[in-house]
Amino acid sequence: MELGLSLALFFITGIISGLFGGMLGIGGATILVPALTLIFGLPVYLAIGVSLLNNVAVSTSATMRYKKRGLLNRRVILVMNLGSILGIIIGTFIATRSPEAAIKVFFGAFLLFMVANGLLRRNAVDSVGMVELTPKTEVGLSGLGFVMGLLGALLGLGGGTVAVPTLNNVFKMPLKQAIANSLATVILASALGAVIYFYLSAGALFSAEEALLTAFTIVPGSIIGASLGARISERIDTKYIKYIFYAMLLYIAYNMIKSGLGW
């Protein structure tokens, strides 16, 4: 495939992943990582590293908007980051030493979990006020951050799929605050994870030039798509679109597991 065509397709892929992420509040990595591996044939390690860089860009853009609305809790973000940094380091160490097939199967299995969780999830809690940060609460938030970092390293996900409903239903944080603080937590851990991935894998599994070229083509498209998706979600009922997206995730999950198992 010609370089120009490849870059154009990467850019379009970024727009599509960002569009769904912004419209449905579901991480674009659920589309981005499978597309890069199954369609473009890139190593899964490169796809995850690119996805982590993409998380940094999209989450930073969204976090700045939430900051202006006063929805960020610095203490919550700090405590969650302590766990997420540890999770991203351990997860990256595990992922770069795991067979690519195993990561694909795990990714597919997690997509199945996402669909089930989305269909069975309880209604959002509309509580108001700040989370009471007791020592017990901080341990829980740090543990949640660890899970976010682990998922980011293993799958390239931001972790919002787990963090947002947990912050909302378990810690009783208002939904918009849960989304805002989850996105803010993603930034540092994803940046660290991308650096570690590219440092450990570049040269052995892919070239540094390949990684940067892919990332800097996809990220702008993803930012544009996320902005469009957010605007669309404010104007239409996304319930039916969400069901179509879940059906697509089931198809992607099947193909990731199939590829991992060599069927």
PDB file of C-alpha atoms in Angstrom, residues 75-244:
ATOM      1  CA  ARG A  75      -7.059  15.006  45.170  1.00  0.00           C
ATOM      2  CA  VAL A  76      -9.067  12.256  43.467  1.00  0.00           C
ATOM      3  CA  ILE A  77      -6.922  12.544  40.341  1.00  0.00           C
ATOM      4  CA  LEU A  78      -3.695  12.429  42.376  1.00  0.00           C
ATOM      5  CA  VAL A  79      -4.754   9.340  44.335  1.00  0.00           C
ATOM      6  CA  MET A  80      -5.944   7.526  41.211  1.00  0.00           C
ATOM      7  CA  ASN A  81      -2.723   8.414  39.387  1.00  0.00           C
ATOM      8  CA  LEU A  82      -0.654   6.736  42.100  1.00  0.00           C
ATOM      9  CA  GLY A  83      -2.375   3.470  41.259  1.00  0.00           C
ATOM     10  CA  SER A  84      -2.548   3.991  37.496  1.00  0.00           C
ATOM     11  CA  ILE A  85       1.197   4.633  37.151  1.00  0.00           C
ATOM     12  CA  LEU A  86       1.969   1.391  38.977  1.00  0.00           C
ATOM     13  CA  GLY A  87      -0.607  -0.424  36.840  1.00  0.00           C
ATOM     14  CA  ILE A  88       0.790   0.904  33.564  1.00  0.00           C
ATOM     15  CA  ILE A  89       4.359  -0.115  34.491  1.00  0.00           C
ATOM     16  CA  ILE A  90       3.387  -3.639  35.552  1.00  0.00           C
ATOM     17  CA  GLY A  91       0.970  -4.034  32.633  1.00  0.00           C
ATOM     18  CA  THR A  92       3.517  -2.933  30.043  1.00  0.00           C
ATOM     19  CA  PHE A  93       6.073  -5.352  31.485  1.00  0.00           C
ATOM     20  CA  ILE A  94       3.532  -8.191  31.202  1.00  0.00           C
ATOM     21  CA  ALA A  95       2.272  -7.228  27.732  1.00  0.00           C
ATOM     22  CA  THR A  96       5.679  -6.906  26.059  1.00  0.00           C
ATOM     23  CA  ARG A  97       6.565 -10.380  27.329  1.00  0.00           C
ATOM     24  CA  SER A  98       3.278 -11.997  26.316  1.00  0.00           C
ATOM     25  CA  PRO A  99       2.516 -13.654  22.970  1.00  0.00           C
ATOM     26  CA  GLU A 100       0.677 -11.350  20.581  1.00  0.00           C
ATOM     27  CA  ALA A 101      -2.027 -14.000  20.192  1.00  0.00           C
ATOM     28  CA  ALA A 102      -2.748 -13.947  23.931  1.00  0.00           C
ATOM     29  CA  ILE A 103      -3.218 -10.165  23.905  1.00  0.00           C
ATOM     30  CA  LYS A 104      -5.644 -10.423  20.978  1.00  0.00           C
ATOM     31  CA  VAL A 105      -7.733 -13.038  22.790  1.00  0.00           C
ATOM     32  CA  PHE A 106      -7.728 -10.969  25.989  1.00  0.00           C
ATOM     33  CA  PHE A 107      -8.745  -7.878  24.009  1.00  0.00           C
ATOM     34  CA  GLY A 108     -11.637  -9.755  22.409  1.00  0.00           C
ATOM     35  CA  ALA A 109     -12.756 -11.113  25.780  1.00  0.00           C
ATOM     36  CA  PHE A 110     -12.707  -7.624  27.289  1.00  0.00           C
ATOM     37  CA  LEU A 111     -14.859  -6.310  24.431  1.00  0.00           C
ATOM     38  CA  LEU A 112     -17.417  -8.990  25.303  1.00  0.00           C
ATOM     39  CA  PHE A 113     -17.310  -7.755  28.906  1.00  0.00           C
ATOM     40  CA  MET A 114     -17.835  -4.181  27.683  1.00  0.00           C
ATOM     41  CA  VAL A 115     -20.946  -5.153  25.742  1.00  0.00           C
ATOM     42  CA  ALA A 116     -22.399  -7.110  28.673  1.00  0.00           C
ATOM     43  CA  ASN A 117     -21.582  -4.292  31.088  1.00  0.00           C
ATOM     44  CA  GLY A 118     -23.147  -1.705  28.787  1.00  0.00           C
ATOM     45  CA  LEU A 119     -26.363  -3.679  28.389  1.00  0.00           C
ATOM     46  CA  LEU A 120     -26.722  -4.560  32.080  1.00  0.00           C
ATOM     47  CA  ARG A 121     -25.388  -1.343  33.629  1.00  0.00           C
ATOM     48  CA  ARG A 122     -27.617   0.383  36.127  1.00  0.00           C
ATOM     49  CA  ASN A 123     -28.812   3.921  35.552  1.00  0.00           C
ATOM     50  CA  ALA A 124     -26.303   6.618  36.433  1.00  0.00           C
ATOM     51  CA  VAL A 125     -26.368   8.020  39.948  1.00  0.00           C
ATOM     52  CA  ASP A 126     -27.269  11.714  39.942  1.00  0.00           C
ATOM     53  CA  SER A 127     -25.796  12.428  43.364  1.00  0.00           C
ATOM     54  CA  VAL A 128     -24.303  15.822  44.074  1.00  0.00           C
ATOM     55  CA  GLY A 129     -21.344  16.993  46.116  1.00  0.00           C
ATOM     56  CA  MET A 130     -17.729  15.922  46.489  1.00  0.00           C
ATOM     57  CA  VAL A 131     -16.431  12.453  47.317  1.00  0.00           C
ATOM     58  CA  GLU A 132     -15.460  12.127  50.986  1.00  0.00           C
ATOM     59  CA  LEU A 133     -11.777  11.196  50.894  1.00  0.00           C
ATOM     60  CA  THR A 134     -11.264   8.903  53.864  1.00  0.00           C
ATOM     61  CA  PRO A 135      -8.211   6.584  54.015  1.00  0.00           C
ATOM     62  CA  LYS A 136     -10.476   3.697  52.958  1.00  0.00           C
ATOM     63  CA  THR A 137     -11.818   5.687  50.006  1.00  0.00           C
ATOM     64  CA  GLU A 138      -8.316   6.659  48.890  1.00  0.00           C
ATOM     65  CA  VAL A 139      -7.204   3.023  48.914  1.00  0.00           C
ATOM     66  CA  GLY A 140     -10.217   2.178  46.754  1.00  0.00           C
ATOM     67  CA  LEU A 141      -9.513   5.020  44.325  1.00  0.00           C
ATOM     68  CA  SER A 142      -5.859   4.026  44.067  1.00  0.00           C
ATOM     69  CA  GLY A 143      -6.923   0.440  43.356  1.00  0.00           C
ATOM     70  CA  LEU A 144      -9.286   1.677  40.650  1.00  0.00           C
ATOM     71  CA  GLY A 145      -6.426   3.680  39.149  1.00  0.00           C
ATOM     72  CA  PHE A 146      -4.276   0.539  39.154  1.00  0.00           C
ATOM     73  CA  VAL A 147      -6.920  -1.326  37.137  1.00  0.00           C
ATOM     74  CA  MET A 148      -7.115   1.592  34.693  1.00  0.00           C
ATOM     75  CA  GLY A 149      -3.341   1.541  34.205  1.00  0.00           C
ATOM     76  CA  LEU A 150      -3.273  -2.226  33.810  1.00  0.00           C
ATOM     77  CA  LEU A 151      -5.992  -2.160  31.144  1.00  0.00           C
ATOM     78  CA  GLY A 152      -4.235   0.700  29.387  1.00  0.00           C
ATOM     79  CA  ALA A 153      -0.980  -1.225  29.174  1.00  0.00           C
ATOM     80  CA  LEU A 154      -2.529  -4.540  28.154  1.00  0.00           C
ATOM     81  CA  LEU A 155      -5.162  -3.237  25.739  1.00  0.00           C
ATOM     82  CA  GLY A 156      -4.447   0.423  24.984  1.00  0.00           C
ATOM     83  CA  LEU A 157      -7.715   1.447  26.637  1.00  0.00           C
ATOM     84  CA  GLY A 158      -8.140   4.556  28.734  1.00  0.00           C
ATOM     85  CA  GLY A 159      -9.916   2.595  31.449  1.00  0.00           C
ATOM     86  CA  GLY A 160     -13.016   4.779  31.486  1.00  0.00           C
ATOM     87  CA  THR A 161     -15.178   1.744  30.746  1.00  0.00           C
ATOM     88  CA  VAL A 162     -14.400   0.507  34.250  1.00  0.00           C
ATOM     89  CA  ALA A 163     -13.631   3.795  36.018  1.00  0.00           C
ATOM     90  CA  VAL A 164     -16.727   5.841  35.138  1.00  0.00           C
ATOM     91  CA  PRO A 165     -19.390   3.381  36.364  1.00  0.00           C
ATOM     92  CA  THR A 166     -17.270   2.561  39.442  1.00  0.00           C
ATOM     93  CA  LEU A 167     -16.807   6.211  40.412  1.00  0.00           C
ATOM     94  CA  ASN A 168     -20.485   6.849  39.766  1.00  0.00           C
ATOM     95  CA  ASN A 169     -22.088   3.792  41.385  1.00  0.00           C
ATOM     96  CA  VAL A 170     -19.574   2.812  44.082  1.00  0.00           C
ATOM     97  CA  PHE A 171     -18.071   6.158  45.102  1.00  0.00           C
ATOM     98  CA  LYS A 172     -21.335   8.035  44.371  1.00  0.00           C
ATOM     99  CA  MET A 173     -19.586  10.664  42.273  1.00  0.00           C
ATOM    100  CA  PRO A 174     -21.913  12.573  39.892  1.00  0.00           C
ATOM    101  CA  LEU A 175     -21.670  11.185  36.372  1.00  0.00           C
ATOM    102  CA  LYS A 176     -20.116  14.256  34.745  1.00  0.00           C
ATOM    103  CA  GLN A 177     -17.505  14.460  37.520  1.00  0.00           C
ATOM    104  CA  ALA A 178     -16.810  10.736  37.119  1.00  0.00           C
ATOM    105  CA  ILE A 179     -16.166  11.188  33.400  1.00  0.00           C
ATOM    106  CA  ALA A 180     -14.018  14.294  33.957  1.00  0.00           C
ATOM    107  CA  ASN A 181     -11.803  12.776  36.659  1.00  0.00           C
ATOM    108  CA  SER A 182     -11.476   9.498  34.770  1.00  0.00           C
ATOM    109  CA  LEU A 183     -10.246  11.341  31.669  1.00  0.00           C
ATOM    110  CA  ALA A 184      -7.800  13.428  33.701  1.00  0.00           C
ATOM    111  CA  THR A 185      -6.347  10.274  35.267  1.00  0.00           C
ATOM    112  CA  VAL A 186      -5.774   8.718  31.848  1.00  0.00           C
ATOM    113  CA  ILE A 187      -3.320  11.394  30.661  1.00  0.00           C
ATOM    114  CA  LEU A 188      -0.208  10.732  32.756  1.00  0.00           C
ATOM    115  CA  ALA A 189      -0.424   6.938  32.789  1.00  0.00           C
ATOM    116  CA  SER A 190      -1.085   6.709  29.036  1.00  0.00           C
ATOM    117  CA  ALA A 191       1.851   9.012  28.259  1.00  0.00           C
ATOM    118  CA  LEU A 192       4.144   6.915  30.439  1.00  0.00           C
ATOM    119  CA  GLY A 193       2.827   3.693  28.910  1.00  0.00           C
ATOM    120  CA  ALA A 194       3.404   4.914  25.351  1.00  0.00           C
ATOM    121  CA  VAL A 195       6.991   5.904  26.155  1.00  0.00           C
ATOM    122  CA  ILE A 196       7.700   2.523  27.769  1.00  0.00           C
ATOM    123  CA  TYR A 197       6.094   0.616  24.869  1.00  0.00           C
ATOM    124  CA  PHE A 198       8.047   2.458  22.206  1.00  0.00           C
ATOM    125  CA  TYR A 199      11.296   2.230  24.191  1.00  0.00           C
ATOM    126  CA  LEU A 200      10.996  -1.517  24.846  1.00  0.00           C
ATOM    127  CA  SER A 201       9.592  -2.538  21.464  1.00  0.00           C
ATOM    128  CA  ALA A 202      10.999  -0.110  18.890  1.00  0.00           C
ATOM    129  CA  GLY A 203      13.649  -1.761  16.771  1.00  0.00           C
ATOM    130  CA  ALA A 204      12.724  -5.264  17.872  1.00  0.00           C
ATOM    131  CA  LEU A 205       9.037  -5.286  16.893  1.00  0.00           C
ATOM    132  CA  PHE A 206       8.701  -2.100  14.826  1.00  0.00           C
ATOM    133  CA  SER A 207      10.704   1.000  13.960  1.00  0.00           C
ATOM    134  CA  ALA A 208      10.459   4.230  15.915  1.00  0.00           C
ATOM    135  CA  GLU A 209       9.678   6.039  12.646  1.00  0.00           C
ATOM    136  CA  GLU A 210       6.769   3.677  11.976  1.00  0.00           C
ATOM    137  CA  ALA A 211       5.388   4.284  15.462  1.00  0.00           C
ATOM    138  CA  LEU A 212       5.595   8.076  15.308  1.00  0.00           C
ATOM    139  CA  LEU A 213       4.268   8.307  11.744  1.00  0.00           C
ATOM    140  CA  THR A 214       1.272   6.148  12.613  1.00  0.00           C
ATOM    141  CA  ALA A 215       0.550   8.035  15.828  1.00  0.00           C
ATOM    142  CA  PHE A 216       0.862  11.548  14.418  1.00  0.00           C
ATOM    143  CA  THR A 217      -1.477  10.623  11.550  1.00  0.00           C
ATOM    144  CA  ILE A 218      -4.162   9.020  13.693  1.00  0.00           C
ATOM    145  CA  VAL A 219      -4.194  11.458  16.629  1.00  0.00           C
ATOM    146  CA  PRO A 220      -5.366  14.560  14.683  1.00  0.00           C
ATOM    147  CA  GLY A 221      -8.175  12.535  13.105  1.00  0.00           C
ATOM    148  CA  SER A 222      -9.180  11.183  16.487  1.00  0.00           C
ATOM    149  CA  ILE A 223      -9.338  14.667  18.033  1.00  0.00           C
ATOM    150  CA  ILE A 224     -11.539  15.876  15.161  1.00  0.00           C
ATOM    151  CA  GLY A 225     -13.771  12.806  15.456  1.00  0.00           C
ATOM    152  CA  ALA A 226     -14.108  13.143  19.236  1.00  0.00           C
ATOM    153  CA  SER A 227     -15.157  16.781  18.898  1.00  0.00           C
ATOM    154  CA  LEU A 228     -17.755  15.893  16.259  1.00  0.00           C
ATOM    155  CA  GLY A 229     -18.998  12.963  18.328  1.00  0.00           C
ATOM    156  CA  ALA A 230     -19.474  15.120  21.411  1.00  0.00           C
ATOM    157  CA  ARG A 231     -21.508  17.634  19.412  1.00  0.00           C
ATOM    158  CA  ILE A 232     -23.649  14.903  17.850  1.00  0.00           C
ATOM    159  CA  SER A 233     -24.385  13.358  21.259  1.00  0.00           C
ATOM    160  CA  GLU A 234     -25.797  16.694  22.447  1.00  0.00           C
ATOM    161  CA  ARG A 235     -28.277  16.817  19.572  1.00  0.00           C
ATOM    162  CA  ILE A 236     -29.566  13.268  19.102  1.00  0.00           C
ATOM    163  CA  ASP A 237     -30.619  10.256  21.154  1.00  0.00           C
ATOM    164  CA  THR A 238     -27.608   7.945  20.953  1.00  0.00           C
ATOM    165  CA  LYS A 239     -29.427   4.942  22.465  1.00  0.00           C
ATOM    166  CA  TYR A 240     -29.974   3.170  19.140  1.00  0.00           C
ATOM    167  CA  ILE A 241     -26.522   4.103  17.865  1.00  0.00           C
ATOM    168  CA  LYS A 242     -25.118   2.531  21.027  1.00  0.00           C
ATOM    169  CA  TYR A 243     -26.830  -0.778  20.245  1.00  0.00           C
ATOM    170  CA  ILE A 244     -25.411  -0.727  16.723  1.00  0.00           C
TER     171      ILE A 244
END
